[in-house]
Coordinates of N, CA, C and O in Angstrom, one line a residue:
M1174 N 126.3 169.5 81.8 CA 125.9 170.8 81.5 C 127.1 171.9 81.4 O 127.8 172.1 82.7
N1175 N 127.2 172.1 80.9 CA 128.4 173.9 81.0 C 127.4 175.6 81.0 O 126.4 174.8 80.7
N1176 N 127.9 175.6 81.1 CA 127.8 177.3 81.0 C 127.0 177.3 80.5 O 125.8 178.4 79.9
N1177 N 127.8 177.6 78.9 CA 126.3 177.8 78.0 C 124.7 177.3 77.7 O 124.7 178.0 78.0
E1178 N 125.0 176.0 77.7 CA 123.4 175.0 78.3 C 122.7 175.5 79.0 O 121.4 175.6 79.0
L1179 N 123.8 176.1 80.1 CA 122.3 176.7 81.6 C 122.2 177.5 81.0 O 120.9 178.4 81.2
K1180 N 122.6 179.1 80.1 CA 122.3 180.0 80.0 C 121.0 179.7 78.9 O 119.8 180.6 78.7
N1181 N 121.0 179.1 77.9 CA 120.3 178.7 76.9 C 118.5 178.3 77.4 O 118.0 178.7 77.2
I1182 N 118.8 177.5 78.3 CA 117.9 176.2 79.1 C 117.1 177.8 80.6 O 115.7 178.4 80.3
N1183 N 118.0 178.8 81.4 CA 117.4 179.9 82.4 C 117.0 181.1 80.9 O 115.7 181.8 81.5
S1184 N 116.9 181.1 79.6 CA 116.6 182.5 78.4 C 115.0 181.9 78.4 O 114.3 182.6 78.6
W1185 N 115.4 180.6 78.1 CA 114.2 179.9 77.5 C 112.6 179.8 78.8 O 111.7 180.0 78.9
L1186 N 113.0 179.9 80.0 CA 112.6 179.6 81.3 C 111.7 180.6 81.8 O 111.6 180.7 82.2
N1187 N 112.3 181.4 80.5 CA 111.5 182.8 80.9 C 110.5 183.6 80.9 O 110.2 183.6 79.5
L1188 N 109.3 183.4 81.7 CA 108.2 183.5 80.5 C 108.0 184.8 80.4 O 107.1 185.2 79.4
T1189 N 108.9 185.9 80.3 CA 108.2 187.3 79.0 C 108.8 186.5 77.9 O 108.4 187.2 76.8
K1190 N 109.3 185.5 77.9 CA 109.7 184.6 76.8 C 109.0 183.8 75.4 O 109.5 183.6 74.6
L1191 N 107.9 183.3 76.4 CA 107.4 182.2 76.2 C 106.9 183.6 74.6 O 105.6 184.5 74.9
S1192 N 105.6 182.4 74.1 CA 105.2 182.9 72.9 C 103.3 182.7 73.9 O 103.4 182.5 75.1
L1193 N 102.8 183.7 72.2 CA 101.3 184.1 72.7 C 100.1 183.4 73.6 O 99.8 183.0 75.0
P1194 N 100.2 182.2 72.7 CA 99.6 180.4 73.4 C 100.0 180.2 74.1 O 98.7 179.1 75.4
V1195 N 101.1 179.9 74.5 CA 101.7 179.4 76.2 C 101.5 180.4 76.5 O 100.7 179.7 78.0
K1196 N 101.0 181.6 76.7 CA 100.8 182.1 77.7 C 99.3 182.0 78.1 O 98.8 182.2 79.4
V1197 N 98.4 182.4 77.3 CA 97.2 182.4 76.8 C 96.9 180.7 78.1 O 95.8 180.4 78.2
L1198 N 97.6 179.7 77.1 CA 97.3 179.1 78.2 C 97.6 178.5 79.7 O 96.8 177.8 80.5
F1199 N 99.0 179.5 80.2 CA 99.0 179.1 81.8 C 97.9 180.1 82.0 O 97.5 179.8 83.4
T1200 N 97.4 181.2 81.7 CA 96.8 182.0 82.1 C 95.2 181.3 82.3 O 94.4 181.6 83.0
G1201 N 94.9 180.9 81.6 CA 93.5 180.1 80.9 C 93.7 178.7 82.3 O 92.3 178.3 82.9
Y1202 N 94.6 178.2 82.9 CA 94.3 176.8 83.5 C 94.6 177.6 84.9 O 94.0 177.8 85.4
L1203 N 95.1 179.0 85.1 CA 95.3 179.4 86.2 C 93.8 179.7 86.7 O 93.6 179.7 87.7
I1204 N 93.6 180.3 85.2 CA 92.4 180.8 86.1 C 90.8 179.5 86.0 O 89.9 180.4 87.1
V1205 N 90.9 179.0 85.7 CA 90.1 177.4 85.5 C 90.0 177.0 87.2 O 88.8 176.5 87.6
I1206 N 91.5 177.0 87.5 CA 92.2 176.2 88.5 C 90.9 176.9 90.2 O 90.4 176.6 91.4
S1207 N 91.2 178.7 89.6 CA 90.6 179.8 90.5 C 89.6 179.3 90.4 O 88.5 179.5 91.9
I1208 N 88.5 179.5 89.5 CA 87.4 179.0 89.3 C 86.7 177.6 90.4 O 85.7 178.0 90.9
G1209 N 87.7 176.4 90.3 CA 87.1 175.8 91.0 C 87.7 175.6 92.2 O 86.6 174.7 93.0
L1210 N 88.3 175.8 92.6 CA 89.0 176.3 94.1 C 87.8 177.6 94.7 O 87.0 177.2 95.6
A1211 N 87.2 178.2 93.8 CA 85.9 179.0 94.7 C 84.1 178.0 94.9 O 84.2 178.4 95.8
I1212 N 84.4 177.9 93.8 CA 83.4 176.8 93.5 C 83.5 175.8 95.1 O 82.2 175.5 95.7
A1213 N 84.4 175.1 94.4 CA 84.5 174.5 95.4 C 84.7 174.4 97.3 O 84.0 174.3 97.8
G1214 N 85.4 176.0 97.6 CA 85.0 176.5 99.2 C 83.3 177.3 99.0 O 82.7 177.3 100.3
L1215 N 82.6 177.7 98.0 CA 81.4 177.9 98.2 C 79.9 176.6 98.5 O 79.6 176.5 99.4
Q1216 N 80.6 175.7 97.6 CA 80.4 174.0 98.2 C 80.5 173.8 98.9 O 79.4 173.4 99.9
I1217 N 81.4 174.3 100.0 CA 81.5 173.5 101.7 C 80.6 174.0 102.7 O 80.1 174.3 103.3
L1218 N 81.0 175.8 102.0 CA 80.5 176.9 103.0 C 78.6 176.5 103.0 O 77.8 176.3 104.1
L1219 N 77.9 176.0 101.4 CA 76.9 176.0 101.5 C 76.2 174.6 102.0 O 74.7 174.2 102.8
T1220 N 77.2 173.5 102.2 CA 76.0 172.2 102.8 C 76.7 172.0 104.3 O 76.5 171.7 104.9
H1221 N 78.0 172.3 104.0 CA 78.1 172.3 106.2 C 78.4 173.1 106.9 O 78.0 173.5 107.7
G1222 N 78.2 175.3 105.7 CA 77.7 176.6 106.7 C 76.8 176.4 107.5 O 76.8 177.2 108.7
M1223 N 75.8 175.8 107.2 CA 74.3 176.2 108.0 C 74.3 175.0 109.4 O 73.0 174.6 109.1
A1224 N 74.7 173.7 109.7 CA 75.0 172.9 110.0 C 74.7 173.3 111.7 O 73.9 172.6 112.5
D1225 N 75.5 174.1 112.1 CA 74.8 174.6 113.4 C 73.1 176.1 113.6 O 73.3 176.6 114.4
G1226 N 73.3 176.1 112.6 CA 72.1 177.4 112.0 C 72.7 178.9 112.1 O 71.4 179.5 111.8
K1227 N 73.7 179.3 111.8 CA 73.9 179.8 111.7 C 75.2 179.7 110.4 O 75.6 179.4 110.1
F1228 N 75.1 181.4 109.9 CA 75.5 181.2 108.7 C 77.0 181.3 108.5 O 77.9 182.0 109.9
G1229 N 78.0 180.7 107.8 CA 79.7 181.1 108.1 C 80.0 179.4 109.3 O 79.2 178.8 109.2
I1230 N 81.0 179.0 108.7 CA 81.6 177.3 108.5 C 82.5 178.0 110.5 O 83.6 178.5 110.4
S1231 N 82.1 176.7 111.1 CA 83.0 176.3 111.9 C 83.1 175.3 112.6 O 82.8 174.2 111.7
I1232 N 83.3 175.0 113.7 CA 83.9 173.4 113.8 C 82.8 172.6 114.0 O 82.7 171.2 113.8
E1233 N 81.8 173.2 114.8 CA 81.2 173.0 115.3 C 80.4 172.1 114.3 O 79.3 171.0 114.2
D1234 N 79.9 173.2 113.5 CA 79.3 173.0 111.5 C 80.0 170.8 111.4 O 79.7 170.6 111.3
I1235 N 81.4 171.3 111.4 CA 82.5 170.4 110.3 C 81.7 169.2 111.4 O 81.8 167.8 110.6
A1236 N 82.0 169.4 112.0 CA 81.7 168.1 113.8 C 80.5 167.4 113.6 O 80.2 166.3 113.5
Y1237 N 79.5 168.4 113.2 CA 77.3 168.1 113.5 C 77.9 167.3 112.0 O 76.6 166.2 111.9
S1238 N 78.1 167.6 110.9 CA 78.6 167.3 109.4 C 79.0 166.0 109.7 O 77.7 164.9 108.6
Y1239 N 79.9 165.4 110.5 CA 80.4 163.9 109.8 C 80.3 163.4 111.4 O 80.3 162.1 111.0
Y1240 N 79.9 163.8 111.9 CA 79.9 163.1 113.7 C 78.3 163.4 114.1 O 77.8 161.9 114.7
G1241 N 77.7 164.0 113.5 CA 76.0 163.7 113.8 C 75.5 164.6 115.0 O 77.2 164.6 115.9
N1242 N 75.0 164.2 115.3 CA 74.0 165.3 116.5 C 74.1 163.8 117.8 O 73.2 163.5 117.7
R1243 N 74.5 163.6 118.2 CA 74.4 162.0 119.5 C 73.9 162.9 121.1 O 74.3 162.3 121.8
T1244 N 73.1 163.7 120.9 CA 72.7 164.1 122.2 C 71.1 162.7 122.8 O 71.5 163.0 123.3
G1245 N 70.6 162.8 121.6 CA 69.8 162.1 121.0 C 69.6 160.7 121.1 O 69.5 159.5 120.8
S1246 N 71.2 160.0 121.1 CA 71.3 158.6 121.0 C 71.3 157.5 122.4 O 71.1 158.5 123.3
K1247 N 70.6 156.6 121.9 CA 70.4 156.0 123.4 C 71.8 154.9 123.4 O 71.4 154.5 123.9
T1248 N 72.8 155.1 122.8 CA 74.1 154.2 122.5 C 75.4 155.2 123.0 O 75.4 156.3 122.8

């Protein structure tokens, strides 16, 4: 690639020069991904966060959720 082609590519990749529909598409994507991440975090907190009886997630919550309570086990 010559220098002129690189300048053309760099000028197109500038976010301020993108059209409004493309900006809306990127913004919508980021919003949807952010909402999904927040809901996933909330779901983990609600399903595993109370395993030890206290609110909030800890290592003990995760261990109890996936390993179980082995104190009453016969084996």
